Amino acid sequence: MSNRTELEKLGEFGLIEHLTKDFKNEQPNTVKGVGDDAAVIDCGEKYTLITTDMLVEGVHFNLMYTPLKHLGYKAVVVNLSDIYAMNGDATQITVSIALSNRFSVEAVEEIYKGIKKACELYKVDLIGGDTTSCHSGLIISITAVGEVNKNEVVYRSGANDNDLIVVSGDLGGAYMGLQVLEREKEVYKNNPNMQPELEGYDYILERQLKPEARKDVVHFLKEMGIKPTSMIDISDGLASELLHLSKACGLGLSIYDEKLPVDQETFNTAREFNLTASIAALNGGEDYELLFTIKQSDFEKIKDNKHFTIIGHINDKNSAATIVERNGTVQELKAQGFNHFKA
Ligand code: ADP
Ligand code: MG
């Protein structure tokens, strides 16, 4: 035990790979284990999907500005997003919470109001969980179960050279919402008599505090007769997710800065913070939009659809993951998205 390796040396994704690489799947019905948005299990007629995500106070949320009800809602949504990223439908969740005595029954009730709202809206059943105490703070861990027809499952790894890269909705809003909340928190800390100035930021605050998972996108794609060749949800930031797709497919890709979909409010707020909207879109994270690739032959079906933006294309295996800047220069994509363990 003389060697000590710091967690930050491997980073979140390196650590997961390091810890899981020696596990071999023994069960014939384990179709996909570690390495995608959800695990895939063959249950006969359909595939069952399973995914889990944990939210930790002080890391993923700050209760100074996060209403408990919204927190419960978001904790469900971030899990469902991973099920939809497999092109599936979510069916059940389990909820595990660790609570310190700082929390009252009424406070936990608020969290569960949010969980209930999400269950009703997304039509998933709460079927169990676990409750325990902890010394400080609050941890919520949710597991979501879903299903998908076997011929409809979409992995991170299926893209081919020349496929088009598409995102749903718009990007960077959740991150800019967080910047506004952090700014107002500092103002409040310095002077508790000051009221937070949150007017005019409605859209981006909602993107941060009450995101939605794109169940509708799975539905739209079916309606349009499009099966993506690969898909991932955007939780850590577009750049980070593009690198996951590129790595999983073993192919390069190019995206175009000028194509990135950004809402006007996100754009204006980024400017206010002396950031470019592209930085927020690429590295912000928590947008919970879907990022996917489609065959060129599906171009006509999607090109005028307001829910989707084509942002680039897949390249051959010898090329890198790159972004073409507005001035035409080509940069290699770097993931500056949320990486736990970074100093
Ligand atoms: P996502 O951002 O879609 O939730 P993650 O980056 O959290 O995905 O996880 C990537 C993959 O690694 C998933 O297949 C996940 O189940 C797996 N994974 C994450 N943490 C662990 C762990 N501690 N042990 C085993 N597998 C893990
Ligand atoms: Mg995911």
CSV table of C-alpha atoms and ligand atoms in Angstrom, one decimal:
chain,number,residue,atom,x,y,z
A,1,MET,CA,0.0,0.0,0.0
A,2,SER,CA,2.9,2.4,-0.5
A,3,ASN,CA,1.5,3.8,-3.7
A,4,ARG,CA,-1.3,6.2,-3.6
A,5,THR,CA,-3.0,7.4,-6.8
A,6,GLU,CA,-5.1,10.5,-6.6
A,7,LEU,CA,-8.7,10.1,-8.0
A,8,GLU,CA,-8.2,13.2,-10.2
A,9,LYS,CA,-5.4,11.5,-12.0
A,10,LEU,CA,-7.9,9.0,-13.6
A,11,GLY,CA,-10.9,11.3,-13.6
A,12,GLU,CA,-14.5,10.1,-13.4
A,13,PHE,CA,-14.5,8.2,-16.7
A,14,GLY,CA,-11.0,6.8,-16.3
A,15,LEU,CA,-11.9,5.6,-12.9
A,16,ILE,CA,-15.0,3.8,-14.0
A,17,GLU,CA,-13.1,2.1,-16.8
A,18,HIS,CA,-10.3,1.2,-14.4
A,19,LEU,CA,-12.6,-0.3,-11.8
A,20,THR,CA,-14.8,-2.3,-14.2
A,21,LYS,CA,-12.4,-3.5,-16.9
A,22,ASP,CA,-11.8,-6.9,-15.2
A,23,PHE,CA,-15.5,-7.8,-14.8
A,24,LYS,CA,-16.7,-10.3,-17.4
A,25,ASN,CA,-20.4,-10.8,-18.0
A,26,GLU,CA,-21.4,-14.3,-17.2
A,27,GLN,CA,-25.1,-14.1,-17.9
A,28,PRO,CA,-26.2,-14.7,-21.5
A,29,ASN,CA,-29.1,-12.2,-21.1
A,30,THR,CA,-26.7,-9.3,-20.2
A,31,VAL,CA,-26.8,-7.6,-23.6
A,32,LYS,CA,-25.0,-4.4,-22.6
A,33,GLY,CA,-23.2,-3.8,-19.3
A,34,VAL,CA,-21.1,-0.8,-18.3
A,35,GLY,CA,-20.5,1.9,-20.9
A,36,ASP,CA,-23.8,3.2,-22.2
A,37,ASP,CA,-26.5,5.4,-20.8
A,38,ALA,CA,-28.4,2.4,-19.5
A,39,ALA,CA,-27.6,-1.4,-19.2
A,40,VAL,CA,-29.6,-3.7,-21.5
A,41,ILE,CA,-31.0,-7.0,-20.4
A,42,ASP,CA,-32.8,-9.5,-22.6
A,43,CYS,CA,-36.1,-10.4,-21.0
A,44,GLY,CA,-37.6,-12.4,-23.8
A,45,GLU,CA,-39.9,-10.3,-26.0
A,46,LYS,CA,-38.2,-7.0,-25.2
A,47,TYR,CA,-35.1,-5.6,-23.7
A,48,THR,CA,-35.2,-4.2,-20.2
A,49,LEU,CA,-33.1,-1.0,-19.6
A,50,ILE,CA,-31.6,-0.1,-16.2
A,51,THR,CA,-29.8,3.1,-15.2
A,52,THR,CA,-28.9,4.8,-11.9
A,53,ASP,CA,-27.9,8.3,-11.0
A,54,MET,CA,-27.0,9.9,-7.6
A,55,LEU,CA,-27.5,13.5,-6.6
A,56,VAL,CA,-25.3,14.7,-3.7
A,57,GLU,CA,-25.9,18.0,-1.8
A,58,GLY,CA,-23.1,20.4,-2.4
A,59,VAL,CA,-22.0,18.6,-5.5
A,60,HIS,CA,-25.1,18.4,-7.7
A,61,PHE,CA,-27.4,20.8,-6.0
A,62,ASN,CA,-27.3,23.7,-3.5
A,63,LEU,CA,-30.3,24.0,-1.2
A,64,MET,CA,-29.9,27.7,-0.9
A,65,TYR,CA,-31.6,28.1,-4.2
A,66,THR,CA,-33.0,24.7,-5.1
A,67,PRO,CA,-36.6,24.2,-4.0
A,68,LEU,CA,-36.9,20.7,-2.5
A,69,LYS,CA,-39.9,19.9,-4.8
A,70,HIS,CA,-37.8,20.8,-7.9
A,71,LEU,CA,-35.0,18.7,-6.5
A,72,GLY,CA,-37.2,15.6,-6.3
A,73,TYR,CA,-38.5,16.3,-9.8
A,74,LYS,CA,-35.0,16.7,-11.3
A,75,ALA,CA,-33.7,13.6,-9.5
A,76,VAL,CA,-36.2,11.5,-11.5
A,77,VAL,CA,-35.8,13.4,-14.8
A,78,VAL,CA,-32.0,12.9,-15.0
A,79,ASN,CA,-32.5,9.2,-14.7
A,80,LEU,CA,-35.4,9.0,-17.2
A,81,SER,CA,-33.2,10.9,-19.7
A,82,ASP,CA,-30.7,7.9,-19.8
A,83,ILE,CA,-33.6,5.5,-20.6
A,84,TYR,CA,-34.8,7.7,-23.5
A,85,ALA,CA,-31.2,8.0,-24.7
A,86,MET,CA,-31.5,4.2,-25.4
A,87,ASN,CA,-34.6,5.0,-27.6
A,88,GLY,CA,-36.7,3.3,-24.9
A,89,ASP,CA,-39.6,4.1,-22.6
A,90,ALA,CA,-39.2,4.4,-18.8
A,91,THR,CA,-41.6,2.3,-16.7
A,92,GLN,CA,-40.5,2.2,-13.0
A,93,ILE,CA,-38.1,3.9,-10.5
A,94,THR,CA,-36.7,3.1,-7.1
A,95,VAL,CA,-35.7,6.0,-4.8
A,96,SER,CA,-33.0,5.8,-2.2
A,97,ILE,CA,-32.3,8.7,0.2
A,98,ALA,CA,-29.8,9.4,2.9
A,99,LEU,CA,-30.9,12.2,5.3
A,100,SER,CA,-29.3,14.0,8.1
A,101,ASN,CA,-31.4,15.3,11.0
A,102,ARG,CA,-31.2,18.8,9.5
A,103,PHE,CA,-34.2,17.7,7.4
A,104,SER,CA,-37.8,17.5,8.7
A,105,VAL,CA,-40.6,15.2,7.7
A,106,GLU,CA,-42.1,18.2,5.9
A,107,ALA,CA,-38.9,18.8,3.9
A,108,VAL,CA,-38.8,15.2,2.7
A,109,GLU,CA,-42.5,15.4,1.8
A,110,GLU,CA,-41.6,18.3,-0.5
A,111,ILE,CA,-39.0,16.2,-2.2
A,112,TYR,CA,-41.5,13.5,-2.7
A,113,LYS,CA,-44.1,15.9,-4.1
A,114,GLY,CA,-41.6,16.6,-6.9
A,115,ILE,CA,-40.9,12.9,-7.4
A,116,LYS,CA,-44.7,12.3,-7.6
A,117,LYS,CA,-45.1,15.0,-10.2
A,118,ALA,CA,-42.4,13.5,-12.4
A,119,CYS,CA,-43.9,10.0,-12.0
A,120,GLU,CA,-47.3,11.3,-13.1
A,121,LEU,CA,-46.0,13.3,-16.0
A,122,TYR,CA,-43.7,10.6,-17.4
A,123,LYS,CA,-46.0,7.7,-16.4
A,124,VAL,CA,-43.5,5.8,-14.3
A,125,ASP,CA,-44.3,3.9,-11.1
A,126,LEU,CA,-42.4,4.3,-7.9
A,127,ILE,CA,-41.8,0.7,-6.9
A,128,GLY,CA,-39.3,0.9,-4.0
A,129,GLY,CA,-36.1,2.3,-2.6
A,130,ASP,CA,-34.2,2.7,0.6
A,131,THR,CA,-34.1,5.2,3.4
A,132,THR,CA,-31.2,5.8,5.7
A,133,SER,CA,-29.7,8.5,7.9
A,134,CYS,CA,-26.3,10.2,7.3
A,135,HIS,CA,-24.2,12.6,9.2
A,136,SER,CA,-24.7,15.6,7.1
A,137,GLY,CA,-26.5,16.7,4.0
A,138,LEU,CA,-28.7,14.9,1.6
A,139,ILE,CA,-28.2,12.2,-1.0
A,140,ILE,CA,-30.8,11.0,-3.5
A,141,SER,CA,-30.0,8.0,-5.7
A,142,ILE,CA,-32.6,6.9,-8.2
A,143,THR,CA,-32.7,3.8,-10.4
A,144,ALA,CA,-34.9,3.9,-13.5
A,145,VAL,CA,-36.1,0.8,-15.3
A,146,GLY,CA,-37.4,0.9,-18.9
A,147,GLU,CA,-38.1,-1.2,-21.9
A,148,VAL,CA,-37.4,-1.1,-25.6
A,149,ASN,CA,-38.3,-3.3,-28.6
A,150,LYS,CA,-35.2,-5.3,-29.5
A,151,ASN,CA,-35.0,-3.9,-33.0
A,152,GLU,CA,-35.3,-0.3,-31.7
A,153,VAL,CA,-32.5,-0.1,-29.1
A,154,VAL,CA,-29.9,2.6,-29.9
A,155,TYR,CA,-26.4,2.5,-28.4
A,156,ARG,CA,-23.7,5.1,-28.2
A,157,SER,CA,-21.6,3.0,-30.5
A,158,GLY,CA,-23.6,2.6,-33.8
A,159,ALA,CA,-22.7,5.6,-35.9
A,160,ASN,CA,-21.0,5.2,-39.3
A,161,ASP,CA,-18.8,7.5,-41.4
A,162,ASN,CA,-20.8,10.4,-42.9
A,163,ASP,CA,-23.8,10.1,-40.5
A,164,LEU,CA,-25.3,13.4,-39.5
A,165,ILE,CA,-25.0,14.6,-35.9
A,166,VAL,CA,-28.2,16.0,-34.5
A,167,VAL,CA,-29.3,17.5,-31.2
A,168,SER,CA,-32.8,18.2,-29.8
A,169,GLY,CA,-33.8,21.5,-28.3
A,170,ASP,CA,-31.2,24.1,-27.4
A,171,LEU,CA,-28.1,24.0,-25.3
A,172,GLY,CA,-26.3,26.0,-22.6
A,173,GLY,CA,-29.4,27.2,-20.8
A,174,ALA,CA,-29.1,25.1,-17.7
A,175,TYR,CA,-25.5,26.3,-17.2
A,176,MET,CA,-26.4,30.0,-17.6
A,177,GLY,CA,-29.3,29.5,-15.2
A,178,LEU,CA,-26.8,28.1,-12.7
A,179,GLN,CA,-24.5,31.1,-13.2
A,180,VAL,CA,-27.4,33.5,-12.4
A,181,LEU,CA,-28.3,31.5,-9.3
A,182,GLU,CA,-24.7,31.4,-8.1
A,183,ARG,CA,-24.4,35.2,-8.6
A,184,GLU,CA,-27.5,35.9,-6.7
A,185,LYS,CA,-26.4,33.5,-3.9
A,186,GLU,CA,-23.2,35.6,-3.5
A,187,VAL,CA,-25.1,38.8,-3.4
A,188,TYR,CA,-27.4,37.4,-0.8
A,189,LYS,CA,-24.5,36.1,1.3
A,190,ASN,CA,-23.0,39.5,1.3
A,191,ASN,CA,-26.2,41.3,2.1
A,192,PRO,CA,-29.2,39.1,3.3
A,193,ASN,CA,-31.5,42.1,2.9
A,194,MET,CA,-31.0,42.1,-0.9
A,195,GLN,CA,-33.7,40.4,-2.9
A,196,PRO,CA,-32.4,38.1,-5.7
A,197,GLU,CA,-32.8,39.5,-9.1
A,198,LEU,CA,-34.2,36.6,-11.1
A,199,GLU,CA,-36.5,38.5,-13.4
A,200,GLY,CA,-35.9,38.0,-17.1
A,201,TYR,CA,-34.2,34.7,-16.6
A,202,ASP,CA,-37.3,32.5,-16.5
A,203,TYR,CA,-36.3,30.1,-19.2
A,204,ILE,CA,-32.7,29.4,-18.2
A,205,LEU,CA,-33.7,29.1,-14.5
A,206,GLU,CA,-36.3,26.5,-15.4
A,207,ARG,CA,-33.7,24.7,-17.5
A,208,GLN,CA,-31.5,24.5,-14.4
A,209,LEU,CA,-34.0,23.9,-11.7
A,210,LYS,CA,-36.7,21.9,-13.4
A,211,PRO,CA,-35.3,20.2,-16.5
A,212,GLU,CA,-37.4,17.8,-18.6
A,213,ALA,CA,-36.3,14.5,-20.2
A,214,ARG,CA,-36.9,14.2,-23.9
A,215,LYS,CA,-39.5,11.4,-23.9
A,216,ASP,CA,-41.2,13.3,-26.7
A,217,VAL,CA,-38.1,13.0,-28.9
A,218,VAL,CA,-38.2,9.2,-28.8
A,219,HIS,CA,-41.8,9.5,-29.9
A,220,PHE,CA,-41.0,12.1,-32.7
A,221,LEU,CA,-38.3,9.9,-34.1
A,222,LYS,CA,-40.6,7.0,-34.4
A,223,GLU,CA,-43.3,9.2,-36.1
A,224,MET,CA,-40.7,10.4,-38.6
A,225,GLY,CA,-39.6,6.9,-39.3
A,226,ILE,CA,-36.0,7.6,-38.1
A,227,LYS,CA,-33.9,5.1,-36.1
A,228,PRO,CA,-30.8,7.0,-34.9
A,229,THR,CA,-27.6,5.1,-35.5
A,230,SER,CA,-26.2,6.1,-32.1
A,231,MET,CA,-27.5,8.2,-29.2
A,232,ILE,CA,-26.5,9.7,-25.8
A,233,ASP,CA,-28.1,12.2,-23.5
A,234,ILE,CA,-26.4,15.5,-22.7
A,235,SER,CA,-25.8,15.5,-19.0
A,236,ASP,CA,-22.1,16.6,-18.8
A,237,GLY,CA,-22.0,19.0,-21.8
A,238,LEU,CA,-22.1,18.5,-25.6
A,239,ALA,CA,-18.3,18.3,-26.0
A,240,SER,CA,-18.0,15.5,-23.4
A,241,GLU,CA,-20.9,13.6,-24.9
A,242,LEU,CA,-19.5,13.9,-28.4
A,243,LEU,CA,-16.2,12.5,-27.2
A,244,HIS,CA,-18.1,9.5,-25.7
A,245,LEU,CA,-19.9,8.9,-29.0
A,246,SER,CA,-16.7,9.3,-31.0
A,247,LYS,CA,-14.9,6.8,-28.7
A,248,ALA,CA,-17.7,4.3,-28.6
A,249,CYS,CA,-18.0,4.3,-32.4
A,250,GLY,CA,-14.2,4.5,-33.0
A,251,LEU,CA,-14.8,7.3,-35.5
A,252,GLY,CA,-13.9,11.0,-35.8
A,253,LEU,CA,-16.5,13.8,-36.1
A,254,SER,CA,-16.9,17.5,-37.0
A,255,ILE,CA,-19.4,19.9,-35.6
A,256,TYR,CA,-19.8,23.5,-36.5
A,257,ASP,CA,-19.9,26.3,-33.9
A,258,GLU,CA,-22.3,28.4,-36.0
A,259,LYS,CA,-24.9,25.5,-36.0
A,260,LEU,CA,-25.1,25.1,-32.2
A,261,PRO,CA,-28.7,25.7,-31.1
A,262,VAL,CA,-28.8,28.4,-28.4
A,263,ASP,CA,-31.9,30.2,-27.0
A,264,GLN,CA,-31.9,34.0,-27.0
A,265,GLU,CA,-32.0,34.2,-23.2
A,266,THR,CA,-29.0,31.9,-23.0
A,267,PHE,CA,-27.1,34.0,-25.5
A,268,ASN,CA,-27.9,37.3,-23.7
A,269,THR,CA,-27.0,35.9,-20.3
A,270,ALA,CA,-23.7,34.5,-21.6
A,271,ARG,CA,-22.8,37.9,-22.9
A,272,GLU,CA,-23.7,39.4,-19.5
A,273,PHE,CA,-21.2,37.0,-17.9
A,274,ASN,CA,-18.5,37.7,-20.5
A,275,LEU,CA,-18.9,34.1,-21.8
A,276,THR,CA,-19.7,33.0,-25.3
A,277,ALA,CA,-22.9,31.1,-25.7
A,278,SER,CA,-20.9,28.4,-27.5
A,279,ILE,CA,-18.8,27.8,-24.3
A,280,ALA,CA,-22.0,27.3,-22.4
A,281,ALA,CA,-23.5,25.0,-25.1
A,282,LEU,CA,-20.3,22.9,-25.4
A,283,ASN,CA,-19.2,22.6,-21.8
A,284,GLY,CA,-22.2,23.6,-19.6
A,285,GLY,CA,-24.0,20.4,-19.2
A,286,GLU,CA,-27.3,19.5,-17.5
A,287,ASP,CA,-29.4,20.3,-20.6
A,288,TYR,CA,-30.8,16.8,-20.8
A,289,GLU,CA,-31.3,17.1,-24.5
A,290,LEU,CA,-30.6,14.1,-26.8
A,291,LEU,CA,-27.5,13.9,-29.1
A,292,PHE,CA,-27.8,11.4,-31.9
A,293,THR,CA,-26.6,10.4,-35.3
A,294,ILE,CA,-28.7,9.6,-38.4
A,295,LYS,CA,-28.0,8.2,-41.8
A,296,GLN,CA,-27.6,10.8,-44.6
A,297,SER,CA,-30.7,9.3,-46.2
A,298,ASP,CA,-32.8,10.5,-43.3
A,299,PHE,CA,-31.8,14.1,-43.9
A,300,GLU,CA,-35.0,15.1,-45.7
A,301,LYS,CA,-37.2,13.7,-42.9
A,302,ILE,CA,-35.5,15.9,-40.2
A,303,LYS,CA,-34.2,19.0,-41.9
A,304,ASP,CA,-37.2,21.3,-41.3
A,305,ASN,CA,-38.2,19.9,-37.9
A,306,LYS,CA,-38.1,22.7,-35.3
A,307,HIS,CA,-37.2,20.3,-32.5
A,308,PHE,CA,-33.9,19.2,-34.1
A,309,THR,CA,-30.7,20.8,-35.3
A,310,ILE,CA,-28.1,19.2,-37.5
A,311,ILE,CA,-24.7,20.3,-36.0
A,312,GLY,CA,-22.2,18.3,-37.9
A,313,HIS,CA,-21.2,14.8,-39.2
A,314,ILE,CA,-19.3,11.7,-38.4
A,315,ASN,CA,-15.8,11.3,-40.0
A,316,ASP,CA,-13.6,8.3,-40.7
A,317,LYS,CA,-11.7,6.4,-38.0
A,318,ASN,CA,-8.4,8.2,-38.6
A,319,SER,CA,-9.8,11.7,-37.8
A,320,ALA,CA,-10.3,13.4,-34.5
A,321,ALA,CA,-13.4,14.9,-32.9
A,322,THR,CA,-13.3,18.5,-34.0
A,323,ILE,CA,-15.2,21.8,-34.0
A,324,VAL,CA,-15.1,24.2,-36.9
A,325,GLU,CA,-15.1,27.7,-35.3
A,326,ARG,CA,-17.0,30.6,-36.8
A,327,ASN,CA,-13.8,32.0,-38.4
A,328,GLY,CA,-13.2,28.6,-40.1
A,329,THR,CA,-10.4,27.4,-37.9
A,330,VAL,CA,-10.6,23.7,-36.8
A,331,GLN,CA,-10.1,22.9,-33.1
A,332,GLU,CA,-9.9,19.5,-31.5
A,333,LEU,CA,-12.8,19.0,-29.1
A,334,LYS,CA,-11.9,19.0,-25.4
A,335,ALA,CA,-14.2,17.8,-22.7
A,336,GLN,CA,-14.4,20.5,-20.0
A,337,GLY,CA,-17.7,19.2,-18.9
A,338,PHE,CA,-18.3,18.2,-15.4
A,339,ASN,CA,-15.6,15.9,-14.3
A,340,HIS,CA,-15.8,14.8,-10.7
A,341,PHE,CA,-12.4,14.5,-8.9
A,342,LYS,CA,-10.9,17.4,-10.9
A,343,ALA,CA,-8.9,19.5,-8.5
B,1,ADP,P1,-24.4,8.8,-17.6
B,1,ADP,O1,-23.7,10.1,-17.7
B,1,ADP,O2,-25.2,8.5,-18.9
B,1,ADP,O3,-25.3,8.6,-16.4
B,1,ADP,P2,-22.0,7.7,-16.5
B,1,ADP,O4,-21.0,8.5,-17.1
B,1,ADP,O5,-22.5,8.0,-15.1
B,1,ADP,O6,-23.3,7.7,-17.5
B,1,ADP,O7,-21.6,6.2,-16.5
B,1,ADP,C1,-21.1,5.6,-17.7
B,1,ADP,C2,-21.2,4.1,-17.5
B,1,ADP,O8,-20.4,3.6,-16.4
B,1,ADP,C3,-22.6,3.6,-17.3
B,1,ADP,O9,-22.7,2.3,-18.0
B,1,ADP,C4,-22.7,3.4,-15.8
B,1,ADP,O10,-23.6,2.4,-15.5
B,1,ADP,C5,-21.3,2.9,-15.5
B,1,ADP,N1,-20.8,3.2,-14.1
B,1,ADP,C6,-20.7,4.4,-13.5
B,1,ADP,N2,-20.2,4.3,-12.3
B,1,ADP,C7,-20.0,3.0,-12.1
B,1,ADP,C8,-19.5,2.2,-11.0
B,1,ADP,N3,-19.1,2.8,-9.8
B,1,ADP,N4,-19.4,0.9,-11.1
B,1,ADP,C9,-19.8,0.3,-12.2
B,1,ADP,N5,-20.3,0.9,-13.3
B,1,ADP,C10,-20.4,2.3,-13.2
B,2,MG,MG,-26.4,9.6,-20.1
